[in-house]
CSV table of C-alpha atoms and ligand atoms in Angstrom, one decimal:
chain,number,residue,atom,x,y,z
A,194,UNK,CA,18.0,12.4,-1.3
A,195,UNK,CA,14.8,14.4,-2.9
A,196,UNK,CA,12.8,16.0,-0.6
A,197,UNK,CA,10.0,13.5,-1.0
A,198,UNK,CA,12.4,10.9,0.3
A,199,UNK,CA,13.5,13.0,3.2
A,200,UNK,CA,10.0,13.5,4.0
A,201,UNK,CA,9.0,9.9,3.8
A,202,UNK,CA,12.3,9.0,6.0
A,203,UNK,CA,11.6,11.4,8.4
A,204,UNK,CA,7.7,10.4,9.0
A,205,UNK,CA,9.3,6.9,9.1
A,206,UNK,CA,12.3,7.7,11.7
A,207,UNK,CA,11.8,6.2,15.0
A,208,UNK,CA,13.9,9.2,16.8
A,209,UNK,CA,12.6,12.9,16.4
A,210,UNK,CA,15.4,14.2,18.2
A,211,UNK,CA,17.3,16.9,16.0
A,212,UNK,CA,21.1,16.3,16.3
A,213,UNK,CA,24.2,15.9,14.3
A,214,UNK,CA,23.1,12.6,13.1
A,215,UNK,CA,19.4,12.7,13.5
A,216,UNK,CA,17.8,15.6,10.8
A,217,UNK,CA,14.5,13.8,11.5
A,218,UNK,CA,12.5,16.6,12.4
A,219,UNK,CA,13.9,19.3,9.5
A,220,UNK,CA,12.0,18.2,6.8
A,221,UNK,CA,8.8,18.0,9.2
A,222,UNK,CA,9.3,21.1,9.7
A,223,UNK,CA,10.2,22.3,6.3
A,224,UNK,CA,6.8,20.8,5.2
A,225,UNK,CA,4.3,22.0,7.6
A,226,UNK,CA,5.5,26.0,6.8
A,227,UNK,CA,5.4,25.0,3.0
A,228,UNK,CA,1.9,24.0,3.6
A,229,UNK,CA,0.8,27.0,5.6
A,230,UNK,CA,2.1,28.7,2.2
A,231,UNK,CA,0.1,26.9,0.4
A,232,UNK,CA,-3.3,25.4,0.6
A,233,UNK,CA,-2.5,22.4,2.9
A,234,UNK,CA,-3.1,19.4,0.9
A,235,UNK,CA,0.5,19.1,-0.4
A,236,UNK,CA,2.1,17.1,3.0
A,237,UNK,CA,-0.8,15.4,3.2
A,238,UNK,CA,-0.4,14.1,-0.9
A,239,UNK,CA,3.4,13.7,0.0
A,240,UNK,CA,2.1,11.1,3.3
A,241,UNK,CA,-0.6,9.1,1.5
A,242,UNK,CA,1.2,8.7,-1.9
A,243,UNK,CA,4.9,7.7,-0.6
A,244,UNK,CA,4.6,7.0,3.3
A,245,UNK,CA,1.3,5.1,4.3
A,246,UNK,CA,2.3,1.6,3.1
A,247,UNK,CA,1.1,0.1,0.3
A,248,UNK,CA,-0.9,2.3,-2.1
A,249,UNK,CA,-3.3,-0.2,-3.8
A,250,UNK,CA,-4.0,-1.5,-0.2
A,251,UNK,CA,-4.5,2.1,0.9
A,252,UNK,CA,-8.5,2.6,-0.6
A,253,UNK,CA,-9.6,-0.6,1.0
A,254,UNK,CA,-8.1,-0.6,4.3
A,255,UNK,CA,-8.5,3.5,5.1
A,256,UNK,CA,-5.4,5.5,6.5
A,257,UNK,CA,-5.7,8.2,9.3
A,258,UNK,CA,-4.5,10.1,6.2
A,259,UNK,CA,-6.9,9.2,3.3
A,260,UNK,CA,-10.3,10.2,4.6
A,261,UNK,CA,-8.8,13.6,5.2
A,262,UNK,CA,-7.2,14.1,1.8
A,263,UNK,CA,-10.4,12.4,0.0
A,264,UNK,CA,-12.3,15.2,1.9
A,265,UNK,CA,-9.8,17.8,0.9
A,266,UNK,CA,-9.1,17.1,-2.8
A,267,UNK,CA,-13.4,17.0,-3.1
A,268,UNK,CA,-13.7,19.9,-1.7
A,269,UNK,CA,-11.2,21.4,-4.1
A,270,UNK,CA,-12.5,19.6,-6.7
A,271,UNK,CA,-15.9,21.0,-6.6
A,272,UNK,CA,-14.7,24.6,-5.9
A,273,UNK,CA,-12.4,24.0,-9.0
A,274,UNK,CA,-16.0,22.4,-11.6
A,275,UNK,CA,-18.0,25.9,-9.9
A,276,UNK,CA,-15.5,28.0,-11.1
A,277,UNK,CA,-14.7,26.2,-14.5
A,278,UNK,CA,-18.8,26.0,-15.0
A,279,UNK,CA,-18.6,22.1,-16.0
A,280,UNK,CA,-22.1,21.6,-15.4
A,281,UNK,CA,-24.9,24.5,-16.4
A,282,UNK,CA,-26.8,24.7,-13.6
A,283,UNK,CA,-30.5,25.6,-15.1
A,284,UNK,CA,-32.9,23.5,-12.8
A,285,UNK,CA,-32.3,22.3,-9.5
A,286,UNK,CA,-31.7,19.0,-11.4
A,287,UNK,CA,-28.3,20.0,-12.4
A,288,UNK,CA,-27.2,21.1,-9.1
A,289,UNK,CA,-27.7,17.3,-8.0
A,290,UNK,CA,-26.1,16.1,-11.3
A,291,UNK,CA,-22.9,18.5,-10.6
A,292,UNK,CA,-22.0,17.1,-6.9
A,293,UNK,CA,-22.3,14.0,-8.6
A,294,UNK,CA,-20.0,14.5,-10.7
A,295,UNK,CA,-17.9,16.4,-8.8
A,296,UNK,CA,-17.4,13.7,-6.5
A,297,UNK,CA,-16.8,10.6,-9.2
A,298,UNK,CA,-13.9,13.2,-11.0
A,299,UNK,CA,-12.4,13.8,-7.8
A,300,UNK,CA,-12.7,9.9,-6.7
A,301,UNK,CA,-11.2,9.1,-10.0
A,302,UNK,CA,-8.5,11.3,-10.2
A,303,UNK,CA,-7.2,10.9,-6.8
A,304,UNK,CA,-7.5,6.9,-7.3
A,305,UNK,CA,-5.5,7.0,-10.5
A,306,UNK,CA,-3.1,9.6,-9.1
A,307,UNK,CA,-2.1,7.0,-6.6
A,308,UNK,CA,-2.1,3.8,-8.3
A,309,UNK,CA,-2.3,4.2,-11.7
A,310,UNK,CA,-0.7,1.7,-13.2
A,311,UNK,CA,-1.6,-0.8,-15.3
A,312,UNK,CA,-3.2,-3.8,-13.9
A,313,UNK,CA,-3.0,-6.5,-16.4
A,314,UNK,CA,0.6,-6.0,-16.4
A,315,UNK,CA,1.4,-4.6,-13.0
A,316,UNK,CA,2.7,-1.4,-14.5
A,317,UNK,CA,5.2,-3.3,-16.4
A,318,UNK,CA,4.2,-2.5,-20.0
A,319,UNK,CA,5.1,-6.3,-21.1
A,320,UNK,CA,3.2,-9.5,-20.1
A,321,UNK,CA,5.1,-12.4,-18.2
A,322,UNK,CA,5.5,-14.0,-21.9
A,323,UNK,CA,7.6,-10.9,-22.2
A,324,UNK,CA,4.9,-9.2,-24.8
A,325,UNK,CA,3.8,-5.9,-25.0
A,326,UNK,CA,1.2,-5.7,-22.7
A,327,UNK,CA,-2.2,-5.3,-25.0
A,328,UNK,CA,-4.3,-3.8,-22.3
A,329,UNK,CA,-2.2,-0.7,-21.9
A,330,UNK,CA,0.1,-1.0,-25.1
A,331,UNK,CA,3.2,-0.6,-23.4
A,332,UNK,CA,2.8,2.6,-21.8
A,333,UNK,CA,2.3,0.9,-18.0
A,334,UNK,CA,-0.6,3.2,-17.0
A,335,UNK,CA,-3.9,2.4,-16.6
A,336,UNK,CA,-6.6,3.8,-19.2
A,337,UNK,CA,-8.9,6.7,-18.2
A,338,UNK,CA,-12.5,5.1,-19.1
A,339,UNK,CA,-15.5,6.6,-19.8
A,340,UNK,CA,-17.4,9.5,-21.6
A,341,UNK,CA,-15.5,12.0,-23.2
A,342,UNK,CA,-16.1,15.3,-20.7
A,343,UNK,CA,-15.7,13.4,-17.8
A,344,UNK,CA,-12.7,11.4,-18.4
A,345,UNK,CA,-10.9,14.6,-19.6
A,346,UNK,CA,-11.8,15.6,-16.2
A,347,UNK,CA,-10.4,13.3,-15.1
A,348,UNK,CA,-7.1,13.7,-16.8
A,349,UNK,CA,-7.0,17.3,-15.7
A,350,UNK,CA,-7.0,16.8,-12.3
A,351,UNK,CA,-4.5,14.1,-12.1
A,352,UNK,CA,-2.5,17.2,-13.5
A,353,UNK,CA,-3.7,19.4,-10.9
A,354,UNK,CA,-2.6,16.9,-8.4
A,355,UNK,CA,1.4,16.3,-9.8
A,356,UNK,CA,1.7,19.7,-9.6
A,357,UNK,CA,0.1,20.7,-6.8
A,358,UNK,CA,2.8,18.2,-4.8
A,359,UNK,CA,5.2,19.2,-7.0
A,360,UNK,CA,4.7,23.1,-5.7
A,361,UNK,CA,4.6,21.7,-2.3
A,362,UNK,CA,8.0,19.4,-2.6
A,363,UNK,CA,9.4,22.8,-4.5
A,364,UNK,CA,8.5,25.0,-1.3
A,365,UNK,CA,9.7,22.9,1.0
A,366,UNK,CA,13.0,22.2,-0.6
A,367,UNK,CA,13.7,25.6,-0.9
A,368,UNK,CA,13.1,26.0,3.0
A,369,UNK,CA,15.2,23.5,3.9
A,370,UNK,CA,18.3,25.1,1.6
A,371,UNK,CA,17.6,28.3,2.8
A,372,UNK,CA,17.6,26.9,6.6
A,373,UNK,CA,21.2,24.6,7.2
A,374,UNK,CA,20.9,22.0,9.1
A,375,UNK,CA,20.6,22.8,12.6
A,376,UNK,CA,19.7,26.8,12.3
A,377,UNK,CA,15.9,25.7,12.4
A,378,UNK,CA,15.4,25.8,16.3
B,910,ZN,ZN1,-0.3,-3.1,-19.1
């Protein structure tokens, strides 16, 4: 099992007691001191993506863990556009125009990141007449729309978000080899 599995089977397990046969609560624990490592979001990417059900479902119906993490990663994301300078700021104009578009790349990016695949062919790449899907050409992930700038956005945060999990699943890994089973209470 990867540690994303782990993670998701622990979150899952109906027992949290820590025994010979029940490891439910090491990678818990292996993931809540990766996050204090690192800047948080990581168990929280790991939950939504791979534990809360149902992903497409997820943006209508709202998860205790969604609004957090859409709060989070827009947070980031603005801190990240200040410090990259995506939007001159010379009138007080602009500073409206940023947060906007702060907030559509980091709405975008995080939808995409979660469910990203194609809808015309349900992230097959072929249609049900056994085609190659035209809407995606094959490749089973939805396209990235829109104006240049902002869809390259776009594309770079997706980025930002595989490896900031990535990191997290790396950290926590490496905890739980470096802690056997049962040495962690
Ligand atoms: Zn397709």
């Amino acid at each position: 099992m990867g540690f994303a599995d782990k993670y998701v089977w622990a979150l899952g397990a109906s027992t949290l007691q820590d025994d010979e046969t029940h490891h439910a609560t090491e990678p818990l624990f292996a993931a809540a001191v990766a996050d204090t490592v690192g800047i948080g979001i990581g168990a929280l990417l790991s939950r939504v993506k791979f534990a809360d059900g149902s992903i497409s479902k997820v943006f209508e119906s709202g998860t205790q863990n969604l609004p957090h993490l859409i709060r989070t990663w827009s947070a980031l994301v603005a801190q990240k556009g200040e410090e990259r300078k995506w939007v001159k700021i010379r009138a007080e104009w602009d500073v409206a125009a940023a947060s906007a578009l702060y907030a559509r790349v980091a709405q975008r990016s995080l939808a995409h990141w979660l469910d990203g695949k194609c809808k015309a062919c349900c992230g097959t790449g072929v249609t049900a007449e056994r085609r190659i899907c035209q809407t995606c050409k094959g490749n089973r992930a939805e396209e990235i729309t829109g104006q240049g700038f902002e869809a390259n956005l776009v594309k770079d945060m997706i980025s930002e978000l595989d490896g900031l999990l990535q990191a997290h699943n790396a950290r926590a890994a490496a905890r739980l080899r470096r802690e056997p089973a049962g040495s962690i209470l």
